[in-house]
PDB file of C-alpha atoms and ligand atoms in Angstrom:
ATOM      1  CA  UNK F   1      20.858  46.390 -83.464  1.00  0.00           C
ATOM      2  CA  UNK F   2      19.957  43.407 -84.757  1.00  0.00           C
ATOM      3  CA  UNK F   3      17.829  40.772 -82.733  1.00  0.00           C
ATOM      4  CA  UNK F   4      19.216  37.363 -82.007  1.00  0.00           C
ATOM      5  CA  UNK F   5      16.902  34.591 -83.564  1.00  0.00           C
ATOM      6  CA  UNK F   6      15.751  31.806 -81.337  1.00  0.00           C
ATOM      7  CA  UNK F   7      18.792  28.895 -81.872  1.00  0.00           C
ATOM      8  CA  UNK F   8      16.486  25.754 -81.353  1.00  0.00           C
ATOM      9  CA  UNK F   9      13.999  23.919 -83.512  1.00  0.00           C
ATOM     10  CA  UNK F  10      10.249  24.640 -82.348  1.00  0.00           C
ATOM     11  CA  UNK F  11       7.885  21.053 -82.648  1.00  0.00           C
ATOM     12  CA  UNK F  12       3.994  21.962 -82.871  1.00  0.00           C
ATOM     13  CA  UNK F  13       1.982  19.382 -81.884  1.00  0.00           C
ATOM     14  CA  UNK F  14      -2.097  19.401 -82.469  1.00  0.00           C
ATOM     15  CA  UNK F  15      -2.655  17.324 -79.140  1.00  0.00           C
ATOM     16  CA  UNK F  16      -0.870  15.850 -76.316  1.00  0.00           C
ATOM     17  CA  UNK F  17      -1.048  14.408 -73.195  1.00  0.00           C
ATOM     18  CA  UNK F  18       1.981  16.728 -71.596  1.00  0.00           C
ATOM     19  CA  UNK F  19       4.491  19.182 -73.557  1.00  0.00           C
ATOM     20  CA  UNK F  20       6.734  18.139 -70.540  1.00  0.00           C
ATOM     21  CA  UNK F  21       6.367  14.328 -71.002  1.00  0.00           C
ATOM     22  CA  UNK F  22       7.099  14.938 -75.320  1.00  0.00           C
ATOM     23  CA  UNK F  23       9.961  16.882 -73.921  1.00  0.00           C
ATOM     24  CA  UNK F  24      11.088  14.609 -71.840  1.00  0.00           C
ATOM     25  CA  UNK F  25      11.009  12.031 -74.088  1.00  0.00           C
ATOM     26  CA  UNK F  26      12.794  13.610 -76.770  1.00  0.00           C
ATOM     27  CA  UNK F  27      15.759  15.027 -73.984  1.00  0.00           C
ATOM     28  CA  UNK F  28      16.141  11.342 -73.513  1.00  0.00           C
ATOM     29  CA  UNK F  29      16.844  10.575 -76.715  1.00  0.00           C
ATOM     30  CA  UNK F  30      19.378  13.326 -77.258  1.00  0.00           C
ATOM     31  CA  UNK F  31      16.879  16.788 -78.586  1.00  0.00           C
ATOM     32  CA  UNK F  32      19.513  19.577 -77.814  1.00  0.00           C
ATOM     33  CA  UNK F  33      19.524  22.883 -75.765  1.00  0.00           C
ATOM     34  CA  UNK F  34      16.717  25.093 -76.278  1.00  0.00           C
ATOM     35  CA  UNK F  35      14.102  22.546 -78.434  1.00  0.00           C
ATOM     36  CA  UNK F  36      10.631  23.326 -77.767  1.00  0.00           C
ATOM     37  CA  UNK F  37       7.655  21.259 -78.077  1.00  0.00           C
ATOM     38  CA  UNK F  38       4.208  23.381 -78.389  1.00  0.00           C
ATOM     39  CA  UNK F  39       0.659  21.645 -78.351  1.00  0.00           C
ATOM     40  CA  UNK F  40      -2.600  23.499 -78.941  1.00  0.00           C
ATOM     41  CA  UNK F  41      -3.895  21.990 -76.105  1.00  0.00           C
ATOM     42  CA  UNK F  42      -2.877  19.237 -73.710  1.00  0.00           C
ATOM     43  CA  UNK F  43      -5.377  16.306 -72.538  1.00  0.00           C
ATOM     44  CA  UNK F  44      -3.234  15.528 -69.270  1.00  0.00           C
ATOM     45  CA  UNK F  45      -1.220  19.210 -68.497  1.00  0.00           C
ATOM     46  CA  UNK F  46       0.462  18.748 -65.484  1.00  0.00           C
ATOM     47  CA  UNK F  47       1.134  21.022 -62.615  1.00  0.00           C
ATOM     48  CA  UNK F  48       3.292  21.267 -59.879  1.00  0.00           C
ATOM     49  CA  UNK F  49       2.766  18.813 -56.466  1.00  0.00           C
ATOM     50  CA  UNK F  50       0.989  16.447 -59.502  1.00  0.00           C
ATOM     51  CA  UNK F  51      -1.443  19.125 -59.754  1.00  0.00           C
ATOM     52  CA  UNK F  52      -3.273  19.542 -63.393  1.00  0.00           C
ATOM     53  CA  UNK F  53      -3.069  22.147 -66.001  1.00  0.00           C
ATOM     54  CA  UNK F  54      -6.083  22.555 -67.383  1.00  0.00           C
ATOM     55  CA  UNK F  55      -5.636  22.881 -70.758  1.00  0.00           C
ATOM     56  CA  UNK F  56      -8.260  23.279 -73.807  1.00  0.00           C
ATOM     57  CA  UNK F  57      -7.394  24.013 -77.158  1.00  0.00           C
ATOM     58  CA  UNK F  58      -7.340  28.001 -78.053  1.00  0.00           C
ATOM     59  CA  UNK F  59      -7.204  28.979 -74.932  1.00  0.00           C
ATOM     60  CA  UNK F  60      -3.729  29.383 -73.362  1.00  0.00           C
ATOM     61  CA  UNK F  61      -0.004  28.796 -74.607  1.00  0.00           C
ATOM     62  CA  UNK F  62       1.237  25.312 -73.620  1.00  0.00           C
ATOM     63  CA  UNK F  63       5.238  25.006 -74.323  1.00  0.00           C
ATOM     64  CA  UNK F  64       7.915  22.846 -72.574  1.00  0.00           C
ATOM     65  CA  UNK F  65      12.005  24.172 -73.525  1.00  0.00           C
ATOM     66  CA  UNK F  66      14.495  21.302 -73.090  1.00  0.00           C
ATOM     67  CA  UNK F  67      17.752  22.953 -71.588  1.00  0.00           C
ATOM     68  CA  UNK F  68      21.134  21.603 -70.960  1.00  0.00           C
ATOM     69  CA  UNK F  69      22.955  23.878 -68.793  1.00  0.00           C
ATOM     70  CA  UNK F  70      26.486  23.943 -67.346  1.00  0.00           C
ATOM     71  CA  UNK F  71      25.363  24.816 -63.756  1.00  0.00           C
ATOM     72  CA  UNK F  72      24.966  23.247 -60.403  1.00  0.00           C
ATOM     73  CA  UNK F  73      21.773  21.625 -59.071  1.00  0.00           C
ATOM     74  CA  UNK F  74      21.520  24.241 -57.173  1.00  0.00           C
ATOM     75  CA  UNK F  75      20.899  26.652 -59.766  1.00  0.00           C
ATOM     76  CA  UNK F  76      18.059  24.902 -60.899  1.00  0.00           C
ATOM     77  CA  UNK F  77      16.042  27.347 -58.712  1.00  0.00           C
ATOM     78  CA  UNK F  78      17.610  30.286 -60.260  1.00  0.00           C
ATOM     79  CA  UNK F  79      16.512  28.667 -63.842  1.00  0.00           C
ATOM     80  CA  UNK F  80      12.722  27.854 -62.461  1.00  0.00           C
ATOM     81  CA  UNK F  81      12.671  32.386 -61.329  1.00  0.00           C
ATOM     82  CA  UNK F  82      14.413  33.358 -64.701  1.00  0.00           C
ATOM     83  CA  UNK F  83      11.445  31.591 -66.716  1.00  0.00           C
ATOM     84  CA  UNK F  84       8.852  33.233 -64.629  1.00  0.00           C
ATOM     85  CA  UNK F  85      10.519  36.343 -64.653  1.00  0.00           C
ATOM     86  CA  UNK F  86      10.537  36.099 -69.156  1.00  0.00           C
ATOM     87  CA  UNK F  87       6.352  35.305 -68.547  1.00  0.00           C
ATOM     88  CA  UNK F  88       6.587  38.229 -66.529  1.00  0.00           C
ATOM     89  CA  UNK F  89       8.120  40.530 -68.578  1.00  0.00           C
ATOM     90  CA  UNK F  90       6.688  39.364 -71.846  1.00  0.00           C
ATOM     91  CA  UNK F  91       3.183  40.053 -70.645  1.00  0.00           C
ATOM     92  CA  UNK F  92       4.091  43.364 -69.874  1.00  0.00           C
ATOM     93  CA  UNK F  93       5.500  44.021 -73.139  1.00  0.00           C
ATOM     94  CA  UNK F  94       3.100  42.488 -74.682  1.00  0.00           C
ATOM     95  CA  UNK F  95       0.509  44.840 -73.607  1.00  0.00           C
ATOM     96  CA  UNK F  96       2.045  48.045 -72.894  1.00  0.00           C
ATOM     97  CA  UNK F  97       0.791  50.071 -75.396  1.00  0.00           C
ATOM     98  CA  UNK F  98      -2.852  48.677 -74.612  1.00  0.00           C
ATOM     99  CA  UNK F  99      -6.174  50.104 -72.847  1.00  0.00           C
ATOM    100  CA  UNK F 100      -4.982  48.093 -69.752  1.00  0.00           C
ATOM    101  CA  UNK F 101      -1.416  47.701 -69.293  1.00  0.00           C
ATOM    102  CA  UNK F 102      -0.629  44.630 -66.832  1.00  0.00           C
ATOM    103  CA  UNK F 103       1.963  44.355 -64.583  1.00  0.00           C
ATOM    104  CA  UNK F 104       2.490  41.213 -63.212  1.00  0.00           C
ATOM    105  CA  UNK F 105       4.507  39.935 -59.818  1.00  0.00           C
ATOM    106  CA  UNK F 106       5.742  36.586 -59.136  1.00  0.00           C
ATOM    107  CA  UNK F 107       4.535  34.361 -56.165  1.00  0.00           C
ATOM    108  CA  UNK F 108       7.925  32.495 -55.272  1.00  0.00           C
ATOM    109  CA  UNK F 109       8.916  30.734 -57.130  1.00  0.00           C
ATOM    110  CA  UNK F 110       7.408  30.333 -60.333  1.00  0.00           C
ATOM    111  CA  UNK F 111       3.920  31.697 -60.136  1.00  0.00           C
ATOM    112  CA  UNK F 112       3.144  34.910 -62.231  1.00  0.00           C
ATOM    113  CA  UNK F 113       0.391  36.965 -60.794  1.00  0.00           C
ATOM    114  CA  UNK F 114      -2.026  39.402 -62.132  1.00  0.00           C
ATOM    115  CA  UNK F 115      -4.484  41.558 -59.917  1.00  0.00           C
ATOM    116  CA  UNK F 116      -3.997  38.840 -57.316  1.00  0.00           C
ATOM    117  CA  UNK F 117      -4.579  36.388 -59.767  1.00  0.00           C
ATOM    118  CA  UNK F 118      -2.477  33.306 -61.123  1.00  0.00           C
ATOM    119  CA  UNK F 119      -1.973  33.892 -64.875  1.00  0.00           C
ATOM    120  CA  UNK F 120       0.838  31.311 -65.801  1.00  0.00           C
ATOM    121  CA  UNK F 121       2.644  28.725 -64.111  1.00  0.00           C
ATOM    122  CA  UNK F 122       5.982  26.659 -64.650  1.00  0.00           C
ATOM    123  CA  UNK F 123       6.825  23.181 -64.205  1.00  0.00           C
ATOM    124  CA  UNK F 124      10.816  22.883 -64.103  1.00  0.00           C
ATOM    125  CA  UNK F 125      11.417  19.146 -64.457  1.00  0.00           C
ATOM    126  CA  UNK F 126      14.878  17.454 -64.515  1.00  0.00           C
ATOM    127  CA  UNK F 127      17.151  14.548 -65.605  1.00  0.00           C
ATOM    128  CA  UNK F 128      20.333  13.825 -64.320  1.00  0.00           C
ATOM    129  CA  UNK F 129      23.933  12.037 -65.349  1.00  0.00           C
ATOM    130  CA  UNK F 130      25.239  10.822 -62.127  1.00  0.00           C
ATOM    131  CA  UNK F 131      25.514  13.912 -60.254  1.00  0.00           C
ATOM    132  CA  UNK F 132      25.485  16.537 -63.294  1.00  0.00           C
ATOM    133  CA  UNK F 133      22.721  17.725 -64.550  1.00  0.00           C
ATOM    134  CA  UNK F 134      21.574  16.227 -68.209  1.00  0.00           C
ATOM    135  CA  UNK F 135      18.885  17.883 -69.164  1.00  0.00           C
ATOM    136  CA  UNK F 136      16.436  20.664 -67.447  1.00  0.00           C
ATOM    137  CA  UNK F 137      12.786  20.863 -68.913  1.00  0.00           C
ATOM    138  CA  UNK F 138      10.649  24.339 -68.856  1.00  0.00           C
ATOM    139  CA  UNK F 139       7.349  23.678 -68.755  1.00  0.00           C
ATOM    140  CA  UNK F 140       5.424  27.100 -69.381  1.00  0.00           C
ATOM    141  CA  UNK F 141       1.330  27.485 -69.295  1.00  0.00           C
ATOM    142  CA  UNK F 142      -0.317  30.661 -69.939  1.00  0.00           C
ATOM    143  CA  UNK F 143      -3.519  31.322 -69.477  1.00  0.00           C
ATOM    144  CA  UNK F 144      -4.751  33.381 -72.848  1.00  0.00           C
ATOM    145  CA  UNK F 145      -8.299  33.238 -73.711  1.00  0.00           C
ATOM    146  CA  UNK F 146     -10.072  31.952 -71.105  1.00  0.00           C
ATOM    147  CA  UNK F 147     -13.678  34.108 -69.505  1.00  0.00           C
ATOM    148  CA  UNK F 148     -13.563  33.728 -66.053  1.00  0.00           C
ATOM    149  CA  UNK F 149     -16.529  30.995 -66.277  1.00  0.00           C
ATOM    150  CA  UNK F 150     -14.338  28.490 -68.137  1.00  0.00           C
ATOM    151  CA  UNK F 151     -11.996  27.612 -65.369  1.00  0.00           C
ATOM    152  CA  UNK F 152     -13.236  24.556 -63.196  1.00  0.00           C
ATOM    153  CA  UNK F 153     -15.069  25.950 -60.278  1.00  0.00           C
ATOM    154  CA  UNK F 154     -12.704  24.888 -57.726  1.00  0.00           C
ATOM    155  CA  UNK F 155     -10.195  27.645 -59.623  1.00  0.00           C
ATOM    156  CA  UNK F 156     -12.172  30.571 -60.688  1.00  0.00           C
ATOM    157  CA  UNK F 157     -11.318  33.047 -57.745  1.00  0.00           C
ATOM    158  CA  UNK F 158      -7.575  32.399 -57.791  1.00  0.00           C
ATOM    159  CA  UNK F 159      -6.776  32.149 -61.950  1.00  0.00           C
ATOM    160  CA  UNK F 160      -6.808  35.068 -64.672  1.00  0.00           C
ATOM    161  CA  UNK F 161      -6.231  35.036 -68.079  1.00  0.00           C
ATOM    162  CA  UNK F 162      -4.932  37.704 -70.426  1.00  0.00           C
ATOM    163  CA  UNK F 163      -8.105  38.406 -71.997  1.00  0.00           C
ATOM    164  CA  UNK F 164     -10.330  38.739 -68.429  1.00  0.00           C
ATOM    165  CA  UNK F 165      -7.260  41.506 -67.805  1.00  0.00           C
ATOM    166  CA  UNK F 166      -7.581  42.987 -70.984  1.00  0.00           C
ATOM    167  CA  UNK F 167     -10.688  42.248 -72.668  1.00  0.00           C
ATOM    168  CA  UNK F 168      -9.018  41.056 -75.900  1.00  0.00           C
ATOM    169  CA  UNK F 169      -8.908  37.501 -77.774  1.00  0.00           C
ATOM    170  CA  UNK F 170      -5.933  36.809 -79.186  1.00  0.00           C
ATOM    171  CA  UNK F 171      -4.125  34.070 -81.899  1.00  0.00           C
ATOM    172  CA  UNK F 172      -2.177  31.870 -79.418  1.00  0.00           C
ATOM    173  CA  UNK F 173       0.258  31.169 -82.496  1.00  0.00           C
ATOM    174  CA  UNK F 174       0.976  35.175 -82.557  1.00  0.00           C
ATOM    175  CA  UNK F 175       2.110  34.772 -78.911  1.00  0.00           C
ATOM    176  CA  UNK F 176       4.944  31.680 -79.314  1.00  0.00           C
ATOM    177  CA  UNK F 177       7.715  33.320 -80.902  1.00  0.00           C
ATOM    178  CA  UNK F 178       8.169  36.736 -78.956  1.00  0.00           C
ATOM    179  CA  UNK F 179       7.748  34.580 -75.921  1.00  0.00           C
ATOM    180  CA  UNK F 180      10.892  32.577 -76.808  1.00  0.00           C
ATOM    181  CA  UNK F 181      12.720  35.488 -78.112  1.00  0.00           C
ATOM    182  CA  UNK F 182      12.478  37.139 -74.434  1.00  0.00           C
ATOM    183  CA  UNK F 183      13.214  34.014 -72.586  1.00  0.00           C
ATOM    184  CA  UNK F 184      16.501  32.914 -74.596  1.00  0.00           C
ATOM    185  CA  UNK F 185      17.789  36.638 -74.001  1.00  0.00           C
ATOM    186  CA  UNK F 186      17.050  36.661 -70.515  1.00  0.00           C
ATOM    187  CA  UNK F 187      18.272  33.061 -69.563  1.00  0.00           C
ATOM    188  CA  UNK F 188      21.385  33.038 -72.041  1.00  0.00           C
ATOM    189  CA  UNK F 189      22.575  36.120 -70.419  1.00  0.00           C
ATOM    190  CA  UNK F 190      22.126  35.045 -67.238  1.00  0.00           C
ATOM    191  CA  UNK F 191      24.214  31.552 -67.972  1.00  0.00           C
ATOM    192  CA  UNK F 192      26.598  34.059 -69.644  1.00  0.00           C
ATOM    193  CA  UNK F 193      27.178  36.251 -66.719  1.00  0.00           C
ATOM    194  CA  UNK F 194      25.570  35.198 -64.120  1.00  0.00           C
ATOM    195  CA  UNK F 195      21.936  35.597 -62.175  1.00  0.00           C
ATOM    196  CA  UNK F 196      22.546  38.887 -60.723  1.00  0.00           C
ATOM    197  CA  UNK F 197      20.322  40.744 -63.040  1.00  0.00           C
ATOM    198  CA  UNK F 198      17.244  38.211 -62.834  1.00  0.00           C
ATOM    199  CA  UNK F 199      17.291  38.191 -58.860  1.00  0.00           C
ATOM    200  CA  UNK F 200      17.413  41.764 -58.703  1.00  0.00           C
ATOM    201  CA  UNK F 201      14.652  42.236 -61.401  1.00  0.00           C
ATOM    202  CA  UNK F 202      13.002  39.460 -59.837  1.00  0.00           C
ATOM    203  CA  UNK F 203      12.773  41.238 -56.375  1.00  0.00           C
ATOM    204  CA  UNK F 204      10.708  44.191 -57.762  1.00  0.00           C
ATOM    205  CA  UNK F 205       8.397  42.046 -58.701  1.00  0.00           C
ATOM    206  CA  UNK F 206       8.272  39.610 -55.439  1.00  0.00           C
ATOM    207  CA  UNK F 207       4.238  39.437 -54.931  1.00  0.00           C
ATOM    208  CA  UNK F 208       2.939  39.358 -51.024  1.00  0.00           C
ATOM    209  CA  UNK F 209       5.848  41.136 -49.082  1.00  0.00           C
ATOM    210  CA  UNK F 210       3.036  43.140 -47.365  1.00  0.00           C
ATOM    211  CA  UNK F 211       1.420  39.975 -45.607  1.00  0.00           C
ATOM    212  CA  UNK F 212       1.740  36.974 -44.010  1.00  0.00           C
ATOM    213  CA  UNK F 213       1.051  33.777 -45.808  1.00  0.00           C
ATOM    214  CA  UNK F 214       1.603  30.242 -45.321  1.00  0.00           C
ATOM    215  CA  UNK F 215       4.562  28.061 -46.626  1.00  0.00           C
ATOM    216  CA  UNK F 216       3.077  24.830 -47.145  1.00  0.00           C
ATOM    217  CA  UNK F 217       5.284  21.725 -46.479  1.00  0.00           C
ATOM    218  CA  UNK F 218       5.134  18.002 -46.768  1.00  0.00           C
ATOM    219  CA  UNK F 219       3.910  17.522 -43.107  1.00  0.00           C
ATOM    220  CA  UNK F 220       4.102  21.456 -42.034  1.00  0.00           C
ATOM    221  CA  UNK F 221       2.951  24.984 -42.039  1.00  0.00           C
ATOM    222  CA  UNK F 222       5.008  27.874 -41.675  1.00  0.00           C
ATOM    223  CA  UNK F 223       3.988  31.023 -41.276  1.00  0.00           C
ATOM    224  CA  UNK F 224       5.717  34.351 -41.980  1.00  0.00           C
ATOM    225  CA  UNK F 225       6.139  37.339 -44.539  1.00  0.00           C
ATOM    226  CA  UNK F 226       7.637  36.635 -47.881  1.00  0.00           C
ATOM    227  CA  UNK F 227      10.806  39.757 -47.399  1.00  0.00           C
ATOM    228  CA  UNK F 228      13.700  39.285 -49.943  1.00  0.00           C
ATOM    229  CA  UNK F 229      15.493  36.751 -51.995  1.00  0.00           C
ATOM    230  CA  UNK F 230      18.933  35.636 -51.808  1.00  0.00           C
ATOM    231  CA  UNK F 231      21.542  35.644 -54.615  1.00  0.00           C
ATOM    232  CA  UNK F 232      20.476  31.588 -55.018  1.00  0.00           C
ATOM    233  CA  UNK F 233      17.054  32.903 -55.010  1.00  0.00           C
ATOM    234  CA  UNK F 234      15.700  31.634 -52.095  1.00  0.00           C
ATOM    235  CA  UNK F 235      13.036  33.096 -50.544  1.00  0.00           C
ATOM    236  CA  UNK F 236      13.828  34.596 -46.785  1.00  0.00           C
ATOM    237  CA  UNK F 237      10.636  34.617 -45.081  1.00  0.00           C
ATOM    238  CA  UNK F 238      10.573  36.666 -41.953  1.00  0.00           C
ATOM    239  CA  UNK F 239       8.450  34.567 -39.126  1.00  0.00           C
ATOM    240  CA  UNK F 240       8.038  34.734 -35.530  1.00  0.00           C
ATOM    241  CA  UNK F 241      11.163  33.101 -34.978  1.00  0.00           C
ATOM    242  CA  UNK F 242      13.486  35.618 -37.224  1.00  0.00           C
ATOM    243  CA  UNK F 243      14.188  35.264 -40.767  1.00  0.00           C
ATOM    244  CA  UNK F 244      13.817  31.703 -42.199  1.00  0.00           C
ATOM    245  CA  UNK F 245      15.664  30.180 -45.784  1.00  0.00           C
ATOM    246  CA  UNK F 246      13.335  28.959 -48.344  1.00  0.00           C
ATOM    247  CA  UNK F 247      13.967  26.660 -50.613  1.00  0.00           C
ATOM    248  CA  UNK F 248      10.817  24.546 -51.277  1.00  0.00           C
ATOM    249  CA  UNK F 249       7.580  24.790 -51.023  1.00  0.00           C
ATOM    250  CA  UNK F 250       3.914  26.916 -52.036  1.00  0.00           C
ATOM    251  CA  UNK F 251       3.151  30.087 -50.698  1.00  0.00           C
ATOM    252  CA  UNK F 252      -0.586  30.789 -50.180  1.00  0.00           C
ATOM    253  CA  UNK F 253      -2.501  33.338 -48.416  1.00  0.00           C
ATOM    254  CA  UNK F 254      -3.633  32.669 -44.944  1.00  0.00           C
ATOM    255  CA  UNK F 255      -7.454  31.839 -44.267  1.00  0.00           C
ATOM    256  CA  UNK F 256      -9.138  34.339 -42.157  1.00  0.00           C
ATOM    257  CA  UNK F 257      -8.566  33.665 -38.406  1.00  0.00           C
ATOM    258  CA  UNK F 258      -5.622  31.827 -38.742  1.00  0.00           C
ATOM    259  CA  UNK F 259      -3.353  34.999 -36.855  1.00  0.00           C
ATOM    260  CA  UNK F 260      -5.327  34.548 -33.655  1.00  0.00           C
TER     261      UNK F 260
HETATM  262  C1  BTN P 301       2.034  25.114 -61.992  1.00  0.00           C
HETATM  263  O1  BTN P 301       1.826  26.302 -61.774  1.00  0.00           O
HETATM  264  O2  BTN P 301       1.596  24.237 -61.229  1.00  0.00           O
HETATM  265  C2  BTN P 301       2.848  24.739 -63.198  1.00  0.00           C
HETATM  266  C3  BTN P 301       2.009  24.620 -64.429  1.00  0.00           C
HETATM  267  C4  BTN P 301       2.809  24.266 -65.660  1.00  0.00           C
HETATM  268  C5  BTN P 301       1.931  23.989 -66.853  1.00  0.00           C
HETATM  269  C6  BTN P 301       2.715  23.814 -68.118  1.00  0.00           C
HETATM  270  S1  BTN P 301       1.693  23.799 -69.558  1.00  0.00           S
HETATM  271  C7  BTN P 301       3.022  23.291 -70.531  1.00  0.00           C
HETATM  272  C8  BTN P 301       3.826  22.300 -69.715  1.00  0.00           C
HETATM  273  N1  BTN P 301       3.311  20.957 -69.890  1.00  0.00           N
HETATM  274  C9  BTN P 301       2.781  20.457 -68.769  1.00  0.00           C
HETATM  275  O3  BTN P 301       2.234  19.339 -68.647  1.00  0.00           O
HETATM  276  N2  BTN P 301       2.875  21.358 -67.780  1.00  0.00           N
HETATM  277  C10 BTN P 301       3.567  22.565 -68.226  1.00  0.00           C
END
């Protein structure tokens, strides 16, 4: 059978402030579905809640995909699991047939998690007509070659990279294409037919279902366990007060003592 190619054009860029802000920029002035803007490293990566990326040159893949689906806002979620679901599954492919296989779970919604470690994040930004949807960005960052001493301080128990899982260096170039390959199957089919398949898939991967954590919330703190997703992919935490819809928000584990 033979392999779809990847339909959109792929822009390489030496240095940036933010693949997301290129991408933006070039959404805005019409860039269709599925451009991609890569940098070799970023001087202001941005993460989610205005968090940063950190991102020096050689040592993780740094790509934003400018979308322009025909779905509701609502979706949007759906779009944010799909990509972290593609990181997912790429990584596993990826190493497979290696010393150390990984096999990563997802912290809802987008985090993808390695030997309780964050490995790659995604920043789903958006632009809208009126009420419709114009354009969706996928801002992907994976963490490739880092050694464990190279993350800021402040990071270094919570973040992995590929090589501190497997030992190996690898050419971040080599890594770009088969990424995109996997994600335009995974999220054309699912605009095709529908998100079925990427919750369900999803769900075997859902990271922390044996524990409670802590949603954290502009002004709030829930607590509960992370159980199941629904077909919107929204998390359904279980909590003291039954199960509870989530639809915003970043899961982390609870500090010791807080269950008294
Ligand atoms: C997060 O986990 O907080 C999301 C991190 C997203 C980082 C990527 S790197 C490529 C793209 N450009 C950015 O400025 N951010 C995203």
């Amino acid at each position: 059978m033979q392999r779809k190619p990847y339909p959109g054009s792929i822009h390489w860029f030496t240095s940036v402030d933010s693949t997301n802000r290129v991408a933006r920029e070039m959404a805005q002035k019409g860039a269709p579905d599925w451009t991609v803007v890569v940098a070799e490293q970023q001087t202001a990566g941005k993460g989610r809640y205005r968090r940063r990326w950190f991102s020096p040159a050689g040592k993780g893949l740094y790509l934003s995909i400018i979308l322009r689906p025909d779905i509701l806002p609502e979706q949007m979620n759906l779009v944010n699991l799909t990509s972290a679901l593609a990181v997912a599954e790429f990584l596993e492919k990826l190493t497979q047939r290696e010393k150390r296989p990984l096999s990563p779970a997802l912290k809802w919604p987008n985090d993808v998690m390695i030997n309780g470690r964050k490995i790659s994040g995604i920043l789903l930004e958006s632009g809208f007509k009126g009420k419709r949807i114009d354009y969706l960005i996928a801002g992907i960052g994976i963490n490739v070659n880092q050694d464990a001493a190279e993350f800021p301080p402040d990071l270094r128990s919570r973040t992995t990279s590929l090589k501190r899982e497997t030992g190996r260096l690898r050419p971040i170039e080599a890594l770009t294409a088969p990424f995109l390959t996997g994600f335009y199957r995974r999220l054309s089919a699912a605009l095709q037919t529908g998100f079925r398949e990427v919750v369900s898939q999803y769900r075997n991967r859902l990271y922390w279902t044996d524990r409670m954590v802590e949603l954290r919330l502009p002004g709030r703190i829930l607590r509960g366990v992370p159980e199941d997703l629904d077909e919107w992919g929204f998390l359904r935490l279980r909590t003291d007060r039954g199960l509870i819809k989530i639809t915003a928000g970043d899961l982390w584990e609870m500090t010791e003592g807080d269950e008294s």
